Short mmCIF file of C-alpha atoms in Angstrom, two decimals:
data_model
loop_
_atom_site.label_atom_id
_atom_site.label_comp_id
_atom_site.label_asym_id
_atom_site.label_seq_id
_atom_site.Cartn_x
_atom_site.Cartn_y
_atom_site.Cartn_z
CA ASN A 6 0.27 0.60 0.30
CA PHE A 7 1.77 2.79 -1.75
CA ASN A 8 -0.18 5.30 1.02
CA GLU A 9 1.39 3.52 4.33
CA LEU A 10 5.13 3.66 3.05
CA PRO A 11 5.84 7.82 3.97
CA GLY A 12 5.20 6.69 7.37
CA ARG A 13 6.44 3.13 7.63
CA LEU A 14 9.95 5.01 6.39
CA HIS A 15 9.39 6.82 9.65
CA SER A 16 9.11 5.11 11.48
CA HIS A 17 10.94 2.03 10.70
CA PRO A 18 13.77 2.96 8.25
CA GLU A 19 15.57 -0.33 8.66
CA GLU A 20 13.16 -1.97 6.39
CA ALA A 21 13.97 0.22 3.72
CA ALA A 22 17.64 -1.94 2.96
CA PHE A 23 15.74 -5.07 3.21
CA LEU A 24 16.33 -8.19 1.52
CA ASN A 25 13.56 -10.14 0.11
CA GLY A 26 14.20 -13.60 -1.66
CA ASN A 27 15.39 -12.42 -4.80
CA SER A 28 17.76 -10.35 -2.85
CA TRP A 29 15.27 -7.30 -4.28
CA THR A 30 15.21 -3.91 -1.95
CA PRO A 31 12.76 -1.91 -1.55
CA LEU A 32 13.57 0.20 -4.17
CA HIS A 33 14.03 -2.44 -6.58
CA VAL A 34 9.62 -3.12 -5.08
CA LEU A 35 9.08 0.16 -5.93
CA ALA A 36 10.35 0.30 -8.97
CA TRP A 37 8.60 -3.57 -10.26
CA LYS A 38 5.33 -2.05 -8.26
CA LYS A 39 5.91 1.44 -10.85
CA ALA A 40 4.98 3.75 -7.80
CA PRO A 41 5.42 7.39 -7.83
CA LEU A 42 8.75 9.32 -8.13
CA ASP A 43 8.05 11.13 -4.68
CA LEU A 44 7.94 7.40 -2.91
CA VAL A 45 10.69 6.53 -4.80
CA ARG A 46 13.36 9.44 -3.51
CA ALA A 47 12.02 8.86 -0.38
CA THR A 48 13.05 5.61 0.32
CA TYR A 49 16.04 6.34 -1.61
CA LYS A 50 16.81 9.01 1.43
CA VAL A 51 16.32 6.35 3.82
CA HIS A 52 18.68 3.73 2.45
CA PRO A 53 20.95 5.25 -0.74
CA VAL A 54 23.00 2.24 -1.27
CA ALA A 55 20.35 0.14 -1.98
CA LEU A 56 20.49 2.04 -5.86
CA PHE A 57 23.50 -0.29 -6.26
CA ILE A 58 22.44 -3.00 -5.17
CA LYS A 59 22.39 -6.33 -7.61
CA SER A 60 19.05 -8.93 -7.52
CA LYS A 61 20.09 -12.30 -7.46
CA ARG A 62 19.63 -11.92 -11.07
CA GLY A 63 21.97 -8.93 -11.33
CA GLU A 64 19.43 -6.47 -11.54
CA THR A 65 19.54 -3.10 -9.94
CA PRO A 66 16.27 -0.84 -9.46
CA LEU A 67 17.11 1.03 -12.57
CA GLU A 68 16.87 -2.07 -14.57
CA VAL A 69 13.87 -2.86 -13.16
CA ALA A 70 12.29 0.20 -13.22
CA GLN A 71 13.03 0.02 -17.64
CA ALA A 72 12.14 -3.42 -17.98
CA SER A 73 8.76 -3.00 -16.09
CA ASN A 74 7.95 0.32 -17.73
CA ALA A 75 8.17 2.12 -14.25
CA PRO A 76 7.30 5.83 -14.95
CA GLU A 77 10.02 7.88 -17.37
CA GLU A 78 10.75 10.77 -14.48
CA VAL A 79 11.17 7.81 -12.15
CA ILE A 80 13.69 6.59 -14.29
CA SER A 81 15.00 9.46 -14.95
CA PHE A 82 15.83 9.72 -11.66
CA PHE A 83 17.26 6.40 -11.31
CA LYS A 84 20.14 7.15 -13.94
CA VAL A 85 20.44 10.93 -12.48
CA THR A 86 20.70 10.09 -9.48
CA GLU A 87 23.32 6.97 -10.30
CA CYS A 88 25.71 9.64 -12.12
CA SER A 89 25.51 11.53 -9.18
CA GLN A 90 26.42 9.17 -6.70
CA ILE A 91 29.08 7.75 -9.08
CA ARG A 92 30.77 11.42 -9.15
CA ASP A 93 30.44 11.62 -5.84
CA ASN A 94 31.73 8.23 -5.28
CA ILE A 95 34.41 9.27 -7.60
CA PHE A 96 35.34 12.76 -5.98
CA GLN A 97 36.00 10.81 -3.06
CA LEU A 98 37.63 8.48 -4.08
CA PHE A 99 39.98 11.44 -5.28
CA LYS A 100 39.72 12.65 -1.86
CA LEU A 101 40.71 9.34 -0.17
CA GLN A 102 43.66 9.05 -2.40
CA ASN A 103 44.79 12.48 -1.54
CA GLU A 104 44.91 11.82 1.69
CA VAL A 105 46.72 8.19 1.20
CA ASN A 106 49.07 9.88 -0.59
CA SER A 107 49.74 12.38 2.14
CA LEU A 108 49.63 9.70 4.71
CA SER A 109 52.33 7.48 2.93
CA SER A 110 54.67 10.76 2.40
CA ASN A 111 54.02 11.60 6.42
CA LEU A 112 55.19 7.70 6.80
CA GLU A 113 57.86 8.35 5.18
CA SER A 114 58.85 11.59 7.00
CA ILE A 115 58.42 9.55 10.53
CA ARG A 116 60.25 6.48 8.87
CA SER A 117 62.61 8.59 7.75
CA GLU A 118 63.49 10.44 11.61
CA ASN A 119 62.76 7.38 13.20
CA GLU A 120 66.13 6.33 11.94
CA MET A 121 68.09 9.67 12.13
CA LEU A 122 66.75 8.62 15.76
CA LYS A 123 68.45 5.04 16.09
CA ASP A 124 71.32 6.71 14.33
CA THR A 125 71.39 9.54 16.76
CA MET A 126 70.81 6.48 20.19
CA PHE A 127 73.52 4.53 18.23
CA GLU A 128 75.97 7.77 18.75
CA VAL A 129 74.28 8.36 21.82
CA ALA A 130 75.36 4.48 23.04
CA GLU A 131 78.90 4.56 21.73
CA LYS A 132 79.34 7.80 23.38
CA ASN A 133 78.55 6.67 26.78
CA ILE A 134 80.55 3.30 26.47
CA ILE A 135 83.40 5.85 26.05
CA LEU A 136 81.95 7.74 28.86
CA LYS A 137 81.98 4.80 31.15
CA SER A 138 85.32 3.89 29.71
CA ASN A 139 86.81 6.87 30.98
CA TYR A 140 84.88 7.02 34.02
CA ASP A 141 86.15 3.88 34.90
CA GLU A 142 90.58 4.87 33.68
CA ILE A 143 89.39 8.14 35.93
CA GLN A 144 88.17 6.14 38.98
CA ASN A 145 90.72 3.49 38.85
CA LYS A 146 94.08 6.65 38.64
CA LEU A 147 92.19 7.92 41.62
CA SER A 148 92.18 4.67 43.74
CA LEU A 149 96.35 4.98 42.94
CA THR A 150 96.63 8.34 43.77
CA ASP A 151 94.59 7.46 47.16
CA ILE A 152 96.65 4.45 47.37
CA ARG A 153 100.33 6.61 46.89
CA MET A 154 98.40 9.50 49.13
CA GLU A 155 98.52 7.23 51.89
CA GLU A 156 102.58 5.57 50.99
CA VAL A 157 103.35 9.09 50.90
CA ILE A 158 101.61 9.52 54.55
CA SER A 159 102.56 7.12 55.86
CA SER A 160 105.87 7.84 55.36
CA GLN A 161 105.32 11.13 56.05
CA ASN A 162 104.43 10.49 59.52
CA LYS A 163 107.80 7.65 60.43
CA LYS A 164 109.44 10.33 59.72
CA HIS A 165 107.93 13.07 62.10
CA SER A 166 108.15 9.44 64.45
CA ASP A 167 111.99 9.63 63.93
CA ILE A 168 112.84 13.22 64.20
CA THR A 169 110.33 13.70 67.44
CA LYS A 170 112.49 10.32 68.97
CA GLU A 171 116.23 12.32 67.47
CA ASN A 172 114.97 15.98 69.17
CA ALA A 173 114.08 13.88 72.01
CA LEU A 174 117.78 12.01 72.39
CA LEU A 175 119.15 15.54 71.21
CA LYS A 176 117.90 16.81 74.76
CA GLN A 177 118.67 14.16 76.63
CA ASN A 178 122.08 14.56 75.20
CA LEU A 179 121.74 18.05 75.63
CA SER A 180 120.82 17.86 79.14
CA LYS A 181 123.43 16.19 80.49
CA VAL A 182 126.69 18.48 78.66
CA GLU A 183 124.81 20.97 80.69
CA ASP A 184 125.27 18.70 83.17
CA LEU A 185 128.62 18.26 82.43
CA VAL A 186 129.32 22.00 81.99
CA LEU A 187 127.95 22.84 84.58
CA SER A 188 130.41 19.91 86.83
CA ILE A 189 133.51 21.68 84.98
CA HIS A 190 132.32 24.77 86.69
CA LYS A 191 132.37 23.58 90.18
CA ALA A 192 135.50 21.53 89.79
CA GLN A 193 137.09 24.49 87.82
CA SER A 194 135.96 27.02 91.24
CA LYS A 195 136.89 24.74 93.84
CA PHE A 196 140.30 24.18 91.51
CA ASN A 197 140.57 28.16 92.01
CA ASP A 198 139.98 28.54 95.79
CA GLU A 199 142.43 25.65 96.54
CA ASN A 200 144.72 27.37 94.74
CA SER A 201 144.19 30.98 96.20
CA ILE A 202 144.69 29.20 99.41
CA LEU A 203 148.31 27.43 98.64
CA LYS A 204 149.03 31.07 97.24
CA LYS A 205 148.68 32.21 100.91
CA ILE A 206 150.20 29.86 102.36
#
């Protein structure tokens, strides 16, 4: 019933994509039933893809309309709409191709950047290896320097200890010399006193 179709399309738009046993869509059926243009256009708007769906015998809605002598305005609508959709599809295809080309260019650029990053990472890794080697060499030299410093300090401490002992010994000897000189002075004084007494006698 053509009169019920607009309301049905509004309440159940998914039915516009229905396929019957012959793989006919509602658009095929309308073309075969010679439906008026407004119903064909309304059904198409709900499910535009149906225009290119082929039945089991390979018929599109346009070919069904032509075979069933549908109104000329319906046939013209199918033809114009097919051409328009084909143009749109070609435009979309070119647009998609441009996007693919742009993505491919970006992908190549990213690959090139990745290669540069890899080279940079290898250079950094090599420099890190060299720095690690230099660091280990410096650490070894510092360890040797520490050992030598400890040896020098130990030697200096020993020398200081020896000098301290020698100074103590010298002080002892000096004290003995001073005592000896004092004894000599006393003996000399006593000798002088005795000599003076003898002269008086």
